[in-house]
């Protein structure tokens, strides 16, 4: 278990998990996992690709639950500190994946979690989220509201319920301006950025990522930064990709400009000690652009999401 990956960034680490690691592990090793994958398939991926992704996401959920359990047992403050309810707004794609990362962790801590999606996509979301939460045994803690998202938000604000948005930064800003006293947290990153000292190595990773880019995803590659050192103050000598620019600033300047969901750094380059650059999660990747971990993805220094599986 990686003790360096934090938990308790939103819900106090003293809160005991409601969902047991052993139950999720049993799902992972069950012959029924293929059926669950078929019932929850993300249409952006092949059937085999989604089953592999689901296995990985459930394994990450087990890892997070184990870390939460350990921190609860080590905590000297006792149990408490969890909200009774939360509202999570999910985007128009990847319903099962986003529910696993942005909604289910709250329910796993015994928090009643309401999910809201766009009106015309509610049935599609329910089709994949319902078998997922039933299999996990938390369907009594998760509900997909029939209220349109603006109404769900208004209701949550009136009841002082924390709101968590996965989507565009403009949406978070609009709601934060509309409800300035509300507790609204967003995971609003827009792309994956590559940072490297070696243009050839960075280009190889970019090509690999392009070959498996999804029709829509907040982790598709959009920017490559070439710099002598992956530090925030380092000047960028090249900024290429769809969001590249002819006159780049520092690493921090460029990351703030594009607002990434994750920063990929080749294994041969150094990773910042903090694991972040300008507040964005930085992880090492291999030559195919496969990240060492996805824990911390979506860390958002603007809208406040601490990173997936950091809850």
PDB file of C-alpha atoms in Angstrom:
ATOM      1  CA  UNK A   1       0.000   0.000   0.000  1.00  0.00           C
ATOM      2  CA  UNK A   2       1.375   3.375  -0.998  1.00  0.00           C
ATOM      3  CA  UNK A   3       1.459   5.456   2.171  1.00  0.00           C
ATOM      4  CA  UNK A   4       2.536   8.511   0.165  1.00  0.00           C
ATOM      5  CA  UNK A   5      -0.852   8.831  -1.553  1.00  0.00           C
ATOM      6  CA  UNK A   6      -3.024  10.972   0.734  1.00  0.00           C
ATOM      7  CA  UNK A   7      -6.639  10.559   1.712  1.00  0.00           C
ATOM      8  CA  UNK A   8      -8.990  12.756   3.691  1.00  0.00           C
ATOM      9  CA  UNK A   9      -8.699  15.756   1.394  1.00  0.00           C
ATOM     10  CA  UNK A  10     -12.490  16.268   1.433  1.00  0.00           C
ATOM     11  CA  UNK A  11     -13.935  13.940   4.079  1.00  0.00           C
ATOM     12  CA  UNK A  12     -12.015  13.627   7.343  1.00  0.00           C
ATOM     13  CA  UNK A  13      -9.730  10.593   7.455  1.00  0.00           C
ATOM     14  CA  UNK A  14     -11.300   9.751  10.812  1.00  0.00           C
ATOM     15  CA  UNK A  15     -14.482   8.665   8.996  1.00  0.00           C
ATOM     16  CA  UNK A  16     -14.696   4.893   8.693  1.00  0.00           C
ATOM     17  CA  UNK A  17     -15.499   3.418   5.251  1.00  0.00           C
ATOM     18  CA  UNK A  18     -18.963   1.937   4.837  1.00  0.00           C
ATOM     19  CA  UNK A  19     -17.985  -0.163   1.829  1.00  0.00           C
ATOM     20  CA  UNK A  20     -15.626  -3.039   2.665  1.00  0.00           C
ATOM     21  CA  UNK A  21     -12.460  -3.757   0.693  1.00  0.00           C
ATOM     22  CA  UNK A  22     -13.210  -7.483   0.771  1.00  0.00           C
ATOM     23  CA  UNK A  23     -16.517  -6.983  -1.016  1.00  0.00           C
ATOM     24  CA  UNK A  24     -14.962  -5.005  -3.869  1.00  0.00           C
ATOM     25  CA  UNK A  25     -12.125  -7.539  -4.109  1.00  0.00           C
ATOM     26  CA  UNK A  26     -14.678 -10.330  -4.386  1.00  0.00           C
ATOM     27  CA  UNK A  27     -16.223  -8.527  -7.357  1.00  0.00           C
ATOM     28  CA  UNK A  28     -12.812  -8.212  -8.980  1.00  0.00           C
ATOM     29  CA  UNK A  29     -12.240 -11.971  -8.729  1.00  0.00           C
ATOM     30  CA  UNK A  30     -15.794 -12.950  -9.563  1.00  0.00           C
ATOM     31  CA  UNK A  31     -16.807 -14.755 -12.741  1.00  0.00           C
ATOM     32  CA  UNK A  32     -19.614 -12.193 -12.961  1.00  0.00           C
ATOM     33  CA  UNK A  33     -17.205  -9.305 -13.604  1.00  0.00           C
ATOM     34  CA  UNK A  34     -17.510  -9.798 -17.344  1.00  0.00           C
ATOM     35  CA  UNK A  35     -21.273  -9.427 -17.008  1.00  0.00           C
ATOM     36  CA  UNK A  36     -20.854  -6.243 -14.972  1.00  0.00           C
ATOM     37  CA  UNK A  37     -18.491  -4.902 -17.619  1.00  0.00           C
ATOM     38  CA  UNK A  38     -21.055  -5.639 -20.324  1.00  0.00           C
ATOM     39  CA  UNK A  39     -23.811  -3.932 -18.330  1.00  0.00           C
ATOM     40  CA  UNK A  40     -21.727  -0.818 -17.645  1.00  0.00           C
ATOM     41  CA  UNK A  41     -19.747  -0.563 -20.877  1.00  0.00           C
ATOM     42  CA  UNK A  42     -18.411   2.833 -21.845  1.00  0.00           C
ATOM     43  CA  UNK A  43     -19.207   3.193 -25.573  1.00  0.00           C
ATOM     44  CA  UNK A  44     -15.965   5.116 -26.100  1.00  0.00           C
ATOM     45  CA  UNK A  45     -14.058   1.854 -25.544  1.00  0.00           C
ATOM     46  CA  UNK A  46     -14.130  -1.631 -27.009  1.00  0.00           C
ATOM     47  CA  UNK A  47     -15.744  -4.322 -24.854  1.00  0.00           C
ATOM     48  CA  UNK A  48     -12.324  -5.709 -23.919  1.00  0.00           C
ATOM     49  CA  UNK A  49     -10.946  -2.236 -23.334  1.00  0.00           C
ATOM     50  CA  UNK A  50     -13.771  -1.315 -20.977  1.00  0.00           C
ATOM     51  CA  UNK A  51     -13.495  -4.588 -19.020  1.00  0.00           C
ATOM     52  CA  UNK A  52      -9.781  -3.876 -18.518  1.00  0.00           C
ATOM     53  CA  UNK A  53     -10.588  -0.303 -17.454  1.00  0.00           C
ATOM     54  CA  UNK A  54     -13.289  -1.476 -15.030  1.00  0.00           C
ATOM     55  CA  UNK A  55     -10.896  -3.952 -13.412  1.00  0.00           C
ATOM     56  CA  UNK A  56      -8.342  -1.182 -12.964  1.00  0.00           C
ATOM     57  CA  UNK A  57     -10.883   1.248 -11.505  1.00  0.00           C
ATOM     58  CA  UNK A  58     -12.201  -1.339  -9.042  1.00  0.00           C
ATOM     59  CA  UNK A  59      -8.627  -2.152  -8.012  1.00  0.00           C
ATOM     60  CA  UNK A  60      -8.031   1.558  -7.388  1.00  0.00           C
ATOM     61  CA  UNK A  61     -11.215   1.660  -5.322  1.00  0.00           C
ATOM     62  CA  UNK A  62      -9.883  -1.226  -3.212  1.00  0.00           C
ATOM     63  CA  UNK A  63      -6.567   0.586  -2.752  1.00  0.00           C
ATOM     64  CA  UNK A  64      -8.334   3.785  -1.697  1.00  0.00           C
ATOM     65  CA  UNK A  65     -10.615   1.927   0.733  1.00  0.00           C
ATOM     66  CA  UNK A  66      -7.585   0.232   2.266  1.00  0.00           C
ATOM     67  CA  UNK A  67      -5.842   3.568   2.741  1.00  0.00           C
ATOM     68  CA  UNK A  68      -8.994   5.097   4.220  1.00  0.00           C
ATOM     69  CA  UNK A  69      -9.355   2.145   6.618  1.00  0.00           C
ATOM     70  CA  UNK A  70      -5.746   2.453   7.711  1.00  0.00           C
ATOM     71  CA  UNK A  71      -5.977   6.193   8.303  1.00  0.00           C
ATOM     72  CA  UNK A  72      -9.253   5.735  10.215  1.00  0.00           C
ATOM     73  CA  UNK A  73      -7.575   3.226  12.529  1.00  0.00           C
ATOM     74  CA  UNK A  74      -4.566   5.476  13.023  1.00  0.00           C
ATOM     75  CA  UNK A  75      -6.673   8.588  13.590  1.00  0.00           C
ATOM     76  CA  UNK A  76      -6.770   9.887  17.133  1.00  0.00           C
ATOM     77  CA  UNK A  77      -9.830  12.041  16.556  1.00  0.00           C
ATOM     78  CA  UNK A  78     -12.445   9.280  16.445  1.00  0.00           C
ATOM     79  CA  UNK A  79     -15.260   8.936  13.941  1.00  0.00           C
ATOM     80  CA  UNK A  80     -17.122  11.922  12.545  1.00  0.00           C
ATOM     81  CA  UNK A  81     -16.750  14.776  10.146  1.00  0.00           C
ATOM     82  CA  UNK A  82     -18.750  13.353   7.232  1.00  0.00           C
ATOM     83  CA  UNK A  83     -21.590  15.287   5.588  1.00  0.00           C
ATOM     84  CA  UNK A  84     -24.950  13.541   5.492  1.00  0.00           C
ATOM     85  CA  UNK A  85     -25.438  14.143   1.773  1.00  0.00           C
ATOM     86  CA  UNK A  86     -23.594  15.406  -1.311  1.00  0.00           C
ATOM     87  CA  UNK A  87     -24.618  16.276  -4.859  1.00  0.00           C
ATOM     88  CA  UNK A  88     -22.361  15.195  -7.723  1.00  0.00           C
ATOM     89  CA  UNK A  89     -22.842  16.551 -11.253  1.00  0.00           C
ATOM     90  CA  UNK A  90     -21.385  14.282 -13.925  1.00  0.00           C
ATOM     91  CA  UNK A  91     -20.545  15.161 -17.551  1.00  0.00           C
ATOM     92  CA  UNK A  92     -22.269  13.842 -20.656  1.00  0.00           C
ATOM     93  CA  UNK A  93     -19.939  10.870 -21.198  1.00  0.00           C
ATOM     94  CA  UNK A  94     -18.160   8.138 -19.251  1.00  0.00           C
ATOM     95  CA  UNK A  95     -20.953   7.735 -16.695  1.00  0.00           C
ATOM     96  CA  UNK A  96     -19.638   4.584 -15.000  1.00  0.00           C
ATOM     97  CA  UNK A  97     -16.040   5.807 -14.928  1.00  0.00           C
ATOM     98  CA  UNK A  98     -16.928   9.220 -13.545  1.00  0.00           C
ATOM     99  CA  UNK A  99     -19.323   7.715 -11.007  1.00  0.00           C
ATOM    100  CA  UNK A 100     -16.526   5.448  -9.757  1.00  0.00           C
ATOM    101  CA  UNK A 101     -14.127   8.353  -9.336  1.00  0.00           C
ATOM    102  CA  UNK A 102     -16.361  11.278  -8.382  1.00  0.00           C
ATOM    103  CA  UNK A 103     -19.550   9.888  -6.772  1.00  0.00           C
ATOM    104  CA  UNK A 104     -19.091   6.377  -5.403  1.00  0.00           C
ATOM    105  CA  UNK A 105     -16.228   7.323  -3.031  1.00  0.00           C
ATOM    106  CA  UNK A 106     -18.689   9.461  -1.053  1.00  0.00           C
ATOM    107  CA  UNK A 107     -21.231   6.642  -0.863  1.00  0.00           C
ATOM    108  CA  UNK A 108     -18.414   4.279   0.123  1.00  0.00           C
ATOM    109  CA  UNK A 109     -18.006   6.440   3.237  1.00  0.00           C
ATOM    110  CA  UNK A 110     -21.685   6.113   4.099  1.00  0.00           C
ATOM    111  CA  UNK A 111     -22.689   9.495   2.637  1.00  0.00           C
ATOM    112  CA  UNK A 112     -25.978   9.716   0.751  1.00  0.00           C
ATOM    113  CA  UNK A 113     -24.921  10.715  -2.752  1.00  0.00           C
ATOM    114  CA  UNK A 114     -27.171  12.223  -5.385  1.00  0.00           C
ATOM    115  CA  UNK A 115     -25.983  12.098  -8.995  1.00  0.00           C
ATOM    116  CA  UNK A 116     -27.239  14.625 -11.532  1.00  0.00           C
ATOM    117  CA  UNK A 117     -26.746  14.500 -15.300  1.00  0.00           C
ATOM    118  CA  UNK A 118     -28.237  16.366 -18.225  1.00  0.00           C
ATOM    119  CA  UNK A 119     -31.961  15.660 -18.682  1.00  0.00           C
ATOM    120  CA  UNK A 120     -31.668  13.964 -22.064  1.00  0.00           C
ATOM    121  CA  UNK A 121     -28.924  11.641 -20.808  1.00  0.00           C
ATOM    122  CA  UNK A 122     -30.547  10.490 -17.565  1.00  0.00           C
ATOM    123  CA  UNK A 123     -31.737   7.143 -18.953  1.00  0.00           C
ATOM    124  CA  UNK A 124     -28.323   6.375 -20.461  1.00  0.00           C
ATOM    125  CA  UNK A 125     -26.625   7.215 -17.177  1.00  0.00           C
ATOM    126  CA  UNK A 126     -29.052   5.089 -15.163  1.00  0.00           C
ATOM    127  CA  UNK A 127     -28.491   2.090 -17.438  1.00  0.00           C
ATOM    128  CA  UNK A 128     -24.825   1.840 -16.458  1.00  0.00           C
ATOM    129  CA  UNK A 129     -24.758   3.374 -12.974  1.00  0.00           C
ATOM    130  CA  UNK A 130     -27.605   1.234 -11.570  1.00  0.00           C
ATOM    131  CA  UNK A 131     -25.926  -2.185 -12.087  1.00  0.00           C
ATOM    132  CA  UNK A 132     -22.671  -0.754 -10.778  1.00  0.00           C
ATOM    133  CA  UNK A 133     -24.060   0.513  -7.471  1.00  0.00           C
ATOM    134  CA  UNK A 134     -26.210  -2.598  -7.032  1.00  0.00           C
ATOM    135  CA  UNK A 135     -23.199  -4.850  -7.461  1.00  0.00           C
ATOM    136  CA  UNK A 136     -21.234  -2.753  -4.977  1.00  0.00           C
ATOM    137  CA  UNK A 137     -24.167  -2.925  -2.568  1.00  0.00           C
ATOM    138  CA  UNK A 138     -24.519   0.832  -2.162  1.00  0.00           C
ATOM    139  CA  UNK A 139     -27.726   1.408  -4.119  1.00  0.00           C
ATOM    140  CA  UNK A 140     -29.364   2.571  -0.884  1.00  0.00           C
ATOM    141  CA  UNK A 141     -26.801   5.384  -0.704  1.00  0.00           C
ATOM    142  CA  UNK A 142     -26.713   6.519  -4.349  1.00  0.00           C
ATOM    143  CA  UNK A 143     -29.595   7.997  -6.323  1.00  0.00           C
ATOM    144  CA  UNK A 144     -29.841   9.502  -9.790  1.00  0.00           C
ATOM    145  CA  UNK A 145     -32.117  12.503  -9.452  1.00  0.00           C
ATOM    146  CA  UNK A 146     -34.853  13.205 -11.975  1.00  0.00           C
ATOM    147  CA  UNK A 147     -34.549  16.937 -11.324  1.00  0.00           C
ATOM    148  CA  UNK A 148     -32.753  18.938 -14.034  1.00  0.00           C
ATOM    149  CA  UNK A 149     -29.217  19.887 -12.937  1.00  0.00           C
ATOM    150  CA  UNK A 150     -30.076  23.577 -12.288  1.00  0.00           C
ATOM    151  CA  UNK A 151     -32.945  22.515 -10.007  1.00  0.00           C
ATOM    152  CA  UNK A 152     -30.772  19.907  -8.266  1.00  0.00           C
ATOM    153  CA  UNK A 153     -28.123  22.549  -7.632  1.00  0.00           C
ATOM    154  CA  UNK A 154     -30.657  25.048  -6.329  1.00  0.00           C
ATOM    155  CA  UNK A 155     -32.075  22.428  -3.951  1.00  0.00           C
ATOM    156  CA  UNK A 156     -28.597  21.465  -2.735  1.00  0.00           C
ATOM    157  CA  UNK A 157     -27.671  25.102  -2.112  1.00  0.00           C
ATOM    158  CA  UNK A 158     -30.867  25.705  -0.145  1.00  0.00           C
ATOM    159  CA  UNK A 159     -30.054  22.700   2.063  1.00  0.00           C
ATOM    160  CA  UNK A 160     -26.373  23.636   2.475  1.00  0.00           C
ATOM    161  CA  UNK A 161     -25.324  20.453   0.662  1.00  0.00           C
ATOM    162  CA  UNK A 162     -21.816  20.245  -0.796  1.00  0.00           C
ATOM    163  CA  UNK A 163     -21.760  20.124  -4.594  1.00  0.00           C
ATOM    164  CA  UNK A 164     -19.104  18.413  -6.712  1.00  0.00           C
ATOM    165  CA  UNK A 165     -18.932  19.117 -10.444  1.00  0.00           C
ATOM    166  CA  UNK A 166     -17.132  17.206 -13.161  1.00  0.00           C
ATOM    167  CA  UNK A 167     -17.201  19.303 -16.297  1.00  0.00           C
ATOM    168  CA  UNK A 168     -16.123  22.628 -17.668  1.00  0.00           C
ATOM    169  CA  UNK A 169     -14.383  25.329 -15.679  1.00  0.00           C
ATOM    170  CA  UNK A 170     -16.914  27.831 -17.032  1.00  0.00           C
ATOM    171  CA  UNK A 171     -19.722  25.848 -15.385  1.00  0.00           C
ATOM    172  CA  UNK A 172     -17.983  25.887 -12.019  1.00  0.00           C
ATOM    173  CA  UNK A 173     -17.330  29.618 -12.311  1.00  0.00           C
ATOM    174  CA  UNK A 174     -20.932  30.318 -13.308  1.00  0.00           C
ATOM    175  CA  UNK A 175     -22.359  28.372 -10.370  1.00  0.00           C
ATOM    176  CA  UNK A 176     -19.813  29.815  -7.940  1.00  0.00           C
ATOM    177  CA  UNK A 177     -20.793  33.323  -9.036  1.00  0.00           C
ATOM    178  CA  UNK A 178     -24.497  32.475  -8.862  1.00  0.00           C
ATOM    179  CA  UNK A 179     -24.198  30.904  -5.395  1.00  0.00           C
ATOM    180  CA  UNK A 180     -21.224  32.619  -3.744  1.00  0.00           C
ATOM    181  CA  UNK A 181     -21.852  31.118  -0.288  1.00  0.00           C
ATOM    182  CA  UNK A 182     -22.325  27.531  -1.518  1.00  0.00           C
ATOM    183  CA  UNK A 183     -19.723  24.782  -1.184  1.00  0.00           C
ATOM    184  CA  UNK A 184     -19.009  23.980  -4.841  1.00  0.00           C
ATOM    185  CA  UNK A 185     -15.944  21.952  -5.835  1.00  0.00           C
ATOM    186  CA  UNK A 186     -14.989  21.166  -9.414  1.00  0.00           C
ATOM    187  CA  UNK A 187     -12.876  18.722 -11.380  1.00  0.00           C
ATOM    188  CA  UNK A 188     -12.651  20.776 -14.554  1.00  0.00           C
ATOM    189  CA  UNK A 189      -9.362  19.864 -16.234  1.00  0.00           C
ATOM    190  CA  UNK A 190      -9.371  19.920 -20.019  1.00  0.00           C
ATOM    191  CA  UNK A 191      -6.545  17.719 -21.294  1.00  0.00           C
ATOM    192  CA  UNK A 192      -3.302  15.850 -20.694  1.00  0.00           C
ATOM    193  CA  UNK A 193      -0.022  17.752 -21.008  1.00  0.00           C
ATOM    194  CA  UNK A 194       3.398  16.206 -21.609  1.00  0.00           C
ATOM    195  CA  UNK A 195       6.545  17.772 -20.129  1.00  0.00           C
ATOM    196  CA  UNK A 196       9.989  16.532 -21.152  1.00  0.00           C
ATOM    197  CA  UNK A 197      13.577  17.570 -21.742  1.00  0.00           C
ATOM    198  CA  UNK A 198      13.708  15.407 -24.878  1.00  0.00           C
ATOM    199  CA  UNK A 199      11.565  16.482 -27.873  1.00  0.00           C
ATOM    200  CA  UNK A 200      11.903  13.065 -29.514  1.00  0.00           C
ATOM    201  CA  UNK A 201      10.752  11.200 -26.408  1.00  0.00           C
ATOM    202  CA  UNK A 202       7.856  13.606 -25.944  1.00  0.00           C
ATOM    203  CA  UNK A 203       6.839  13.219 -29.583  1.00  0.00           C
ATOM    204  CA  UNK A 204       6.856   9.421 -29.278  1.00  0.00           C
ATOM    205  CA  UNK A 205       4.503   9.642 -26.291  1.00  0.00           C
ATOM    206  CA  UNK A 206       2.266  12.149 -28.080  1.00  0.00           C
ATOM    207  CA  UNK A 207       1.942   9.837 -31.106  1.00  0.00           C
ATOM    208  CA  UNK A 208       1.079   6.888 -28.867  1.00  0.00           C
ATOM    209  CA  UNK A 209      -1.580   8.926 -27.076  1.00  0.00           C
ATOM    210  CA  UNK A 210      -3.024  10.131 -30.375  1.00  0.00           C
ATOM    211  CA  UNK A 211      -3.390   6.549 -31.575  1.00  0.00           C
ATOM    212  CA  UNK A 212      -5.695   5.719 -28.673  1.00  0.00           C
ATOM    213  CA  UNK A 213      -7.371   9.080 -28.159  1.00  0.00           C
ATOM    214  CA  UNK A 214     -11.050   8.837 -27.226  1.00  0.00           C
ATOM    215  CA  UNK A 215     -13.814  10.710 -29.082  1.00  0.00           C
ATOM    216  CA  UNK A 216     -14.202  12.896 -25.999  1.00  0.00           C
ATOM    217  CA  UNK A 217     -12.059  12.853 -22.865  1.00  0.00           C
ATOM    218  CA  UNK A 218     -10.515  15.340 -20.466  1.00  0.00           C
ATOM    219  CA  UNK A 219      -7.273  13.332 -20.618  1.00  0.00           C
ATOM    220  CA  UNK A 220      -6.676  13.407 -24.380  1.00  0.00           C
ATOM    221  CA  UNK A 221      -3.283  14.950 -25.147  1.00  0.00           C
ATOM    222  CA  UNK A 222      -3.407  18.611 -26.180  1.00  0.00           C
ATOM    223  CA  UNK A 223      -0.046  20.130 -25.195  1.00  0.00           C
ATOM    224  CA  UNK A 224       3.641  19.205 -25.094  1.00  0.00           C
ATOM    225  CA  UNK A 225       6.140  21.372 -23.227  1.00  0.00           C
ATOM    226  CA  UNK A 226       9.890  21.062 -23.753  1.00  0.00           C
ATOM    227  CA  UNK A 227      11.984  22.430 -20.909  1.00  0.00           C
ATOM    228  CA  UNK A 228      15.349  21.741 -19.260  1.00  0.00           C
ATOM    229  CA  UNK A 229      13.762  20.872 -15.919  1.00  0.00           C
ATOM    230  CA  UNK A 230      10.171  19.991 -14.945  1.00  0.00           C
ATOM    231  CA  UNK A 231       9.881  22.806 -12.439  1.00  0.00           C
ATOM    232  CA  UNK A 232       7.280  25.548 -12.313  1.00  0.00           C
ATOM    233  CA  UNK A 233       9.799  28.343 -12.904  1.00  0.00           C
ATOM    234  CA  UNK A 234      11.588  26.680 -15.831  1.00  0.00           C
ATOM    235  CA  UNK A 235      11.209  28.473 -19.183  1.00  0.00           C
ATOM    236  CA  UNK A 236       9.518  26.465 -21.926  1.00  0.00           C
ATOM    237  CA  UNK A 237      11.533  26.287 -25.150  1.00  0.00           C
ATOM    238  CA  UNK A 238       8.767  24.618 -27.210  1.00  0.00           C
ATOM    239  CA  UNK A 239       5.020  24.355 -26.696  1.00  0.00           C
ATOM    240  CA  UNK A 240       3.478  22.102 -29.335  1.00  0.00           C
ATOM    241  CA  UNK A 241       0.259  20.189 -29.869  1.00  0.00           C
ATOM    242  CA  UNK A 242      -3.283  21.500 -30.481  1.00  0.00           C
ATOM    243  CA  UNK A 243      -2.915  23.968 -27.593  1.00  0.00           C
ATOM    244  CA  UNK A 244       0.684  24.906 -28.354  1.00  0.00           C
ATOM    245  CA  UNK A 245       1.876  28.471 -28.699  1.00  0.00           C
ATOM    246  CA  UNK A 246       4.759  30.176 -30.497  1.00  0.00           C
ATOM    247  CA  UNK A 247       5.719  32.296 -27.478  1.00  0.00           C
ATOM    248  CA  UNK A 248       5.495  30.109 -24.374  1.00  0.00           C
ATOM    249  CA  UNK A 249       6.211  31.303 -20.847  1.00  0.00           C
ATOM    250  CA  UNK A 250       7.292  29.211 -17.892  1.00  0.00           C
ATOM    251  CA  UNK A 251       6.017  25.709 -17.152  1.00  0.00           C
ATOM    252  CA  UNK A 252       3.584  27.173 -14.610  1.00  0.00           C
ATOM    253  CA  UNK A 253       2.395  29.803 -17.112  1.00  0.00           C
ATOM    254  CA  UNK A 254       1.614  27.197 -19.747  1.00  0.00           C
ATOM    255  CA  UNK A 255      -0.118  24.766 -17.401  1.00  0.00           C
ATOM    256  CA  UNK A 256      -2.351  27.497 -16.025  1.00  0.00           C
ATOM    257  CA  UNK A 257      -3.137  28.559 -19.583  1.00  0.00           C
ATOM    258  CA  UNK A 258      -4.448  25.129 -20.659  1.00  0.00           C
ATOM    259  CA  UNK A 259      -5.750  23.836 -17.276  1.00  0.00           C
ATOM    260  CA  UNK A 260      -4.850  20.124 -17.650  1.00  0.00           C
ATOM    261  CA  UNK A 261      -6.344  17.118 -15.866  1.00  0.00           C
ATOM    262  CA  UNK A 262      -2.906  15.521 -15.601  1.00  0.00           C
ATOM    263  CA  UNK A 263       0.710  16.251 -16.477  1.00  0.00           C
ATOM    264  CA  UNK A 264       2.679  13.321 -17.940  1.00  0.00           C
ATOM    265  CA  UNK A 265       6.453  13.185 -17.476  1.00  0.00           C
ATOM    266  CA  UNK A 266       8.550  10.469 -19.170  1.00  0.00           C
ATOM    267  CA  UNK A 267      10.161   7.894 -16.887  1.00  0.00           C
ATOM    268  CA  UNK A 268      13.619   9.187 -17.823  1.00  0.00           C
ATOM    269  CA  UNK A 269      12.802  12.694 -16.559  1.00  0.00           C
ATOM    270  CA  UNK A 270      12.618  13.773 -12.932  1.00  0.00           C
ATOM    271  CA  UNK A 271       9.276  13.980 -11.159  1.00  0.00           C
ATOM    272  CA  UNK A 272       8.715  16.940  -8.808  1.00  0.00           C
ATOM    273  CA  UNK A 273       9.031  15.919  -5.162  1.00  0.00           C
ATOM    274  CA  UNK A 274       5.550  17.229  -4.460  1.00  0.00           C
ATOM    275  CA  UNK A 275       4.021  15.274  -7.332  1.00  0.00           C
ATOM    276  CA  UNK A 276       2.452  18.493  -8.599  1.00  0.00           C
ATOM    277  CA  UNK A 277       3.272  21.373 -10.933  1.00  0.00           C
ATOM    278  CA  UNK A 278       1.363  24.637 -10.502  1.00  0.00           C
ATOM    279  CA  UNK A 279      -1.166  22.635  -8.491  1.00  0.00           C
ATOM    280  CA  UNK A 280      -1.757  20.014 -11.209  1.00  0.00           C
ATOM    281  CA  UNK A 281      -1.033  16.322 -10.668  1.00  0.00           C
ATOM    282  CA  UNK A 282       2.204  15.193 -12.318  1.00  0.00           C
ATOM    283  CA  UNK A 283       2.891  11.492 -12.902  1.00  0.00           C
ATOM    284  CA  UNK A 284       5.552   9.585 -14.766  1.00  0.00           C
ATOM    285  CA  UNK A 285       4.648   7.562 -17.838  1.00  0.00           C
ATOM    286  CA  UNK A 286       6.267   5.019 -20.131  1.00  0.00           C
ATOM    287  CA  UNK A 287       7.036   5.458 -23.821  1.00  0.00           C
ATOM    288  CA  UNK A 288       3.407   4.637 -24.683  1.00  0.00           C
ATOM    289  CA  UNK A 289       2.120   7.386 -22.417  1.00  0.00           C
ATOM    290  CA  UNK A 290       0.762   4.927 -19.839  1.00  0.00           C
ATOM    291  CA  UNK A 291       0.821   6.646 -16.456  1.00  0.00           C
ATOM    292  CA  UNK A 292       2.361   4.968 -13.420  1.00  0.00           C
ATOM    293  CA  UNK A 293      -0.862   5.708 -11.532  1.00  0.00           C
ATOM    294  CA  UNK A 294      -4.118   7.542 -12.040  1.00  0.00           C
ATOM    295  CA  UNK A 295      -4.517   8.360  -8.346  1.00  0.00           C
ATOM    296  CA  UNK A 296      -4.699  12.122  -8.150  1.00  0.00           C
ATOM    297  CA  UNK A 297      -5.949  12.602 -11.714  1.00  0.00           C
ATOM    298  CA  UNK A 298      -8.218  15.596 -12.067  1.00  0.00           C
ATOM    299  CA  UNK A 299      -6.491  17.577  -9.323  1.00  0.00           C
ATOM    300  CA  UNK A 300      -7.831  21.074  -9.890  1.00  0.00           C
ATOM    301  CA  UNK A 301      -6.074  24.066  -8.274  1.00  0.00           C
ATOM    302  CA  UNK A 302      -8.775  26.430  -9.578  1.00  0.00           C
ATOM    303  CA  UNK A 303     -12.038  24.626  -8.790  1.00  0.00           C
ATOM    304  CA  UNK A 304     -10.718  22.664  -5.824  1.00  0.00           C
ATOM    305  CA  UNK A 305     -11.000  18.930  -6.574  1.00  0.00           C
ATOM    306  CA  UNK A 306      -8.059  17.359  -4.680  1.00  0.00           C
ATOM    307  CA  UNK A 307      -7.557  14.501  -7.127  1.00  0.00           C
ATOM    308  CA  UNK A 308      -9.235  11.154  -7.767  1.00  0.00           C
ATOM    309  CA  UNK A 309      -8.966   8.741  -4.832  1.00  0.00           C
ATOM    310  CA  UNK A 310      -7.735  11.487  -2.512  1.00  0.00           C
ATOM    311  CA  UNK A 311     -11.219  11.965  -0.993  1.00  0.00           C
TER     312      UNK A 311
END
